[in-house]
Amino acid sequence: MKALVLSDVHANIYALEAVWSKENDSDIVYCAGDLVDYGPFPGEVIAWMREHNAVCVQGNHDRKVAALYRRPDQLKDTPDGEWKWKHDNAGKLGEDDITLLERLPESVSFWMDGFGYRMQHLYYKYETIESLHQFDEYWRSHAEEDVREAEHRRLIFGHTHRRTVHYLGDRELWLNPGSVSYRRKDDPSKDAHYMTITDGRIEMKSVEYDRSPLLAATKATRLCAGELEAGLRFFG
């Protein structure tokens, strides 16, 4: 079985489509949250996830955009100098899209090729699990009952935008597929980052894509200076 593992798509449909063009033989798609915010095409990303029956969990930016949508007074009264990506995205989405974001679970568990998995957007802020003891404690207290007794245990996180496979033992690891959309400031790569898991084998992957439509869409927004600068850095 082949799974495509994504995270932190951040309203970047062009990167998402580029990934899919390489991995469209995948049997299932998992996304570790943050479908929206900090990108210009939130509705298109949500529609893609629906179309491909992606298994998603809720990210902090998904919650943030959905909460702002429920406060139309804030959207209406926010001046241009304070207009952020979350305002842009909330203003572009409709009720069905927001309901989907609100209903995304905090975590999901599943079996695949003899491995037990638990997927959640983040561990704790930007911290990571660094010891087998820490892993065992987290799994014991958080893993759903259907995978709790798995012999081979794997956690999937997103949030940090740093692609990683971290082994704590021979049968315990956590992984982060990185961000489909953008890197942290210390990583100059502009490629889309993701992972595939095929018959249990994890592969880190990336793909180049045309960022020019994202750059044009970013320039056409009414973003405040700081948010516009971030968008130009991501997509320029």
CSV table of N, CA and C in Angstrom, one decimal, residues 55-116:
chain,number,residue,atom,x,y,z
A,55,VAL,N,-7.5,12.1,4.4
A,55,VAL,CA,-7.7,11.9,5.9
A,55,VAL,C,-6.9,13.1,6.5
A,56,CYS,N,-7.6,14.0,7.1
A,56,CYS,CA,-6.9,15.2,7.6
A,56,CYS,C,-7.2,15.4,9.1
A,57,VAL,N,-6.3,16.0,9.8
A,57,VAL,CA,-6.5,16.5,11.2
A,57,VAL,C,-6.5,18.0,11.2
A,58,GLN,N,-6.9,18.6,12.2
A,58,GLN,CA,-7.1,20.0,12.3
A,58,GLN,C,-5.7,20.7,12.8
A,59,GLY,N,-5.3,21.7,12.1
A,59,GLY,CA,-4.1,22.5,12.5
A,59,GLY,C,-4.5,23.7,13.2
A,60,ASN,N,-3.6,24.4,13.8
A,60,ASN,CA,-3.8,25.6,14.5
A,60,ASN,C,-4.3,26.7,13.6
A,61,HIS,N,-3.8,26.8,12.4
A,61,HIS,CA,-4.2,27.8,11.4
A,61,HIS,C,-5.6,27.5,10.9
A,62,ASP,N,-6.0,26.2,10.8
A,62,ASP,CA,-7.4,25.9,10.4
A,62,ASP,C,-8.3,26.4,11.4
A,63,ARG,N,-8.0,26.2,12.7
A,63,ARG,CA,-8.9,26.8,13.8
A,63,ARG,C,-8.9,28.3,13.7
A,64,LYS,N,-7.8,28.9,13.5
A,64,LYS,CA,-7.7,30.4,13.5
A,64,LYS,C,-8.6,31.0,12.4
A,65,VAL,N,-8.5,30.4,11.2
A,65,VAL,CA,-9.3,31.0,10.1
A,65,VAL,C,-10.8,30.7,10.3
A,66,ALA,N,-11.1,29.5,10.8
A,66,ALA,CA,-12.5,29.2,11.1
A,66,ALA,C,-13.1,30.1,12.2
A,67,ALA,N,-12.3,30.4,13.2
A,67,ALA,CA,-12.8,31.3,14.3
A,67,ALA,C,-13.0,32.7,13.8
A,68,LEU,N,-12.1,33.2,12.9
A,68,LEU,CA,-12.3,34.5,12.4
A,68,LEU,C,-13.5,34.6,11.5
A,69,TYR,N,-13.8,33.6,10.7
A,69,TYR,CA,-15.0,33.6,9.8
A,69,TYR,C,-16.2,33.7,10.7
A,70,ARG,N,-16.2,33.2,11.9
A,70,ARG,CA,-17.4,33.3,12.8
A,70,ARG,C,-17.5,34.7,13.4
A,71,ARG,N,-16.6,35.5,13.1
A,71,ARG,CA,-16.6,36.9,13.7
A,71,ARG,C,-16.6,37.9,12.5
A,72,PRO,N,-17.7,37.9,11.8
A,72,PRO,CA,-17.8,38.8,10.6
A,72,PRO,C,-17.5,40.3,10.9
A,73,ASP,N,-17.8,40.7,12.1
A,73,ASP,CA,-17.5,42.1,12.5
A,73,ASP,C,-16.0,42.4,12.4
A,74,GLN,N,-15.2,41.4,12.7
A,74,GLN,CA,-13.7,41.6,12.7
A,74,GLN,C,-13.3,41.7,11.2
A,75,LEU,N,-13.9,40.9,10.3
A,75,LEU,CA,-13.5,41.0,8.9
A,75,LEU,C,-13.9,42.3,8.4
A,76,LYS,N,-15.1,42.7,8.7
A,76,LYS,CA,-15.6,44.0,8.2
A,76,LYS,C,-14.9,45.2,8.7
A,77,ASP,N,-14.5,45.2,9.9
A,77,ASP,CA,-13.9,46.4,10.5
A,77,ASP,C,-12.4,46.4,10.5
A,78,THR,N,-11.7,45.4,10.0
A,78,THR,CA,-10.2,45.4,10.0
A,78,THR,C,-9.7,46.3,9.0
A,79,PRO,N,-8.9,47.3,9.3
A,79,PRO,CA,-8.3,48.2,8.3
A,79,PRO,C,-7.2,47.5,7.5
A,80,ASP,N,-6.9,48.1,6.4
A,80,ASP,CA,-5.8,47.5,5.5
A,80,ASP,C,-4.5,47.3,6.3
A,81,GLY,N,-4.2,48.2,7.1
A,81,GLY,CA,-2.9,48.1,7.8
A,81,GLY,C,-2.8,46.9,8.8
A,82,GLU,N,-3.9,46.3,9.1
A,82,GLU,CA,-4.0,45.1,10.0
A,82,GLU,C,-4.5,43.9,9.3
A,83,TRP,N,-4.6,43.9,8.0
A,83,TRP,CA,-5.2,42.8,7.2
A,83,TRP,C,-4.2,41.7,7.0
A,84,LYS,N,-4.4,40.5,7.6
A,84,LYS,CA,-3.5,39.4,7.6
A,84,LYS,C,-4.0,38.3,6.6
A,85,TRP,N,-3.1,37.3,6.5
A,85,TRP,CA,-3.5,36.1,5.7
A,85,TRP,C,-4.8,35.5,6.2
A,86,LYS,N,-4.9,35.4,7.5
A,86,LYS,CA,-6.1,34.8,8.1
A,86,LYS,C,-7.4,35.6,7.7
A,87,HIS,N,-7.3,36.9,7.6
A,87,HIS,CA,-8.5,37.7,7.1
A,87,HIS,C,-8.7,37.4,5.7
A,88,ASP,N,-7.7,37.3,4.9
A,88,ASP,CA,-7.8,37.0,3.4
A,88,ASP,C,-8.5,35.7,3.2
A,89,ASN,N,-8.0,34.7,3.9
A,89,ASN,CA,-8.6,33.3,3.8
A,89,ASN,C,-10.0,33.2,4.3
A,90,ALA,N,-10.3,33.8,5.5
A,90,ALA,CA,-11.7,33.7,6.0
A,90,ALA,C,-12.6,34.4,5.1
A,91,GLY,N,-12.2,35.5,4.4
A,91,GLY,CA,-13.1,36.2,3.5
A,91,GLY,C,-13.3,35.5,2.2
A,92,LYS,N,-12.5,34.5,1.8
A,92,LYS,CA,-12.6,33.8,0.6
A,92,LYS,C,-13.4,32.5,0.8
A,93,LEU,N,-13.6,32.0,2.0
A,93,LEU,CA,-14.2,30.7,2.2
A,93,LEU,C,-15.7,30.9,2.5
A,94,GLY,N,-16.5,29.8,2.3
A,94,GLY,CA,-17.9,29.8,2.5
A,94,GLY,C,-18.2,28.9,3.7
A,95,GLU,N,-19.5,28.8,4.0
A,95,GLU,CA,-19.9,28.0,5.2
A,95,GLU,C,-19.5,26.5,5.1
A,96,ASP,N,-19.6,25.9,4.0
A,96,ASP,CA,-19.3,24.5,3.9
A,96,ASP,C,-17.8,24.3,4.1
A,97,ASP,N,-17.0,25.2,3.6
A,97,ASP,CA,-15.5,25.1,3.8
A,97,ASP,C,-15.2,25.2,5.3
A,98,ILE,N,-15.8,26.2,5.9
A,98,ILE,CA,-15.5,26.5,7.4
A,98,ILE,C,-16.0,25.3,8.2
A,99,THR,N,-17.1,24.8,7.9
A,99,THR,CA,-17.7,23.6,8.6
A,99,THR,C,-16.7,22.5,8.5
A,100,LEU,N,-16.1,22.2,7.4
A,100,LEU,CA,-15.1,21.2,7.2
A,100,LEU,C,-13.9,21.4,8.1
A,101,LEU,N,-13.4,22.6,8.1
A,101,LEU,CA,-12.3,22.9,9.0
A,101,LEU,C,-12.6,22.7,10.5
A,102,GLU,N,-13.8,23.2,10.9
A,102,GLU,CA,-14.2,23.1,12.3
A,102,GLU,C,-14.4,21.6,12.7
A,103,ARG,N,-14.8,20.8,11.8
A,103,ARG,CA,-15.1,19.4,12.1
A,103,ARG,C,-13.9,18.4,12.0
A,104,LEU,N,-12.7,19.0,11.5
A,104,LEU,CA,-11.6,18.1,11.4
A,104,LEU,C,-11.2,17.6,12.8
A,105,PRO,N,-10.8,16.4,13.0
A,105,PRO,CA,-10.5,15.9,14.3
A,105,PRO,C,-9.1,16.4,14.7
A,106,GLU,N,-8.9,16.4,16.0
A,106,GLU,CA,-7.6,16.7,16.5
A,106,GLU,C,-6.5,15.6,16.2
A,107,SER,N,-7.0,14.4,16.1
A,107,SER,CA,-6.1,13.3,15.8
A,107,SER,C,-6.8,12.2,15.2
A,108,VAL,N,-6.1,11.3,14.5
A,108,VAL,CA,-6.7,10.1,13.9
A,108,VAL,C,-5.6,9.0,14.1
A,109,SER,N,-6.1,7.8,14.3
A,109,SER,CA,-5.2,6.6,14.3
A,109,SER,C,-5.6,5.6,13.3
A,110,PHE,N,-4.7,4.8,12.8
A,110,PHE,CA,-5.0,3.9,11.8
A,110,PHE,C,-3.9,2.8,11.7
A,111,TRP,N,-4.2,1.7,11.1
A,111,TRP,CA,-3.2,0.7,10.8
A,111,TRP,C,-2.9,0.7,9.3
A,112,MET,N,-1.6,0.5,9.0
A,112,MET,CA,-1.2,0.4,7.6
A,112,MET,C,0.0,-0.6,7.5
A,113,ASP,N,-0.2,-1.7,6.8
A,113,ASP,CA,0.9,-2.6,6.6
A,113,ASP,C,1.6,-3.1,7.8
A,114,GLY,N,0.8,-3.3,8.9
A,114,GLY,CA,1.3,-3.9,10.1
A,114,GLY,C,1.8,-2.9,11.1
A,115,PHE,N,1.8,-1.6,10.8
A,115,PHE,CA,2.2,-0.5,11.6
A,115,PHE,C,1.0,0.2,12.2
A,116,GLY,N,1.1,0.6,13.5
A,116,GLY,CA,0.1,1.4,14.1
A,116,GLY,C,0.5,2.9,14.0
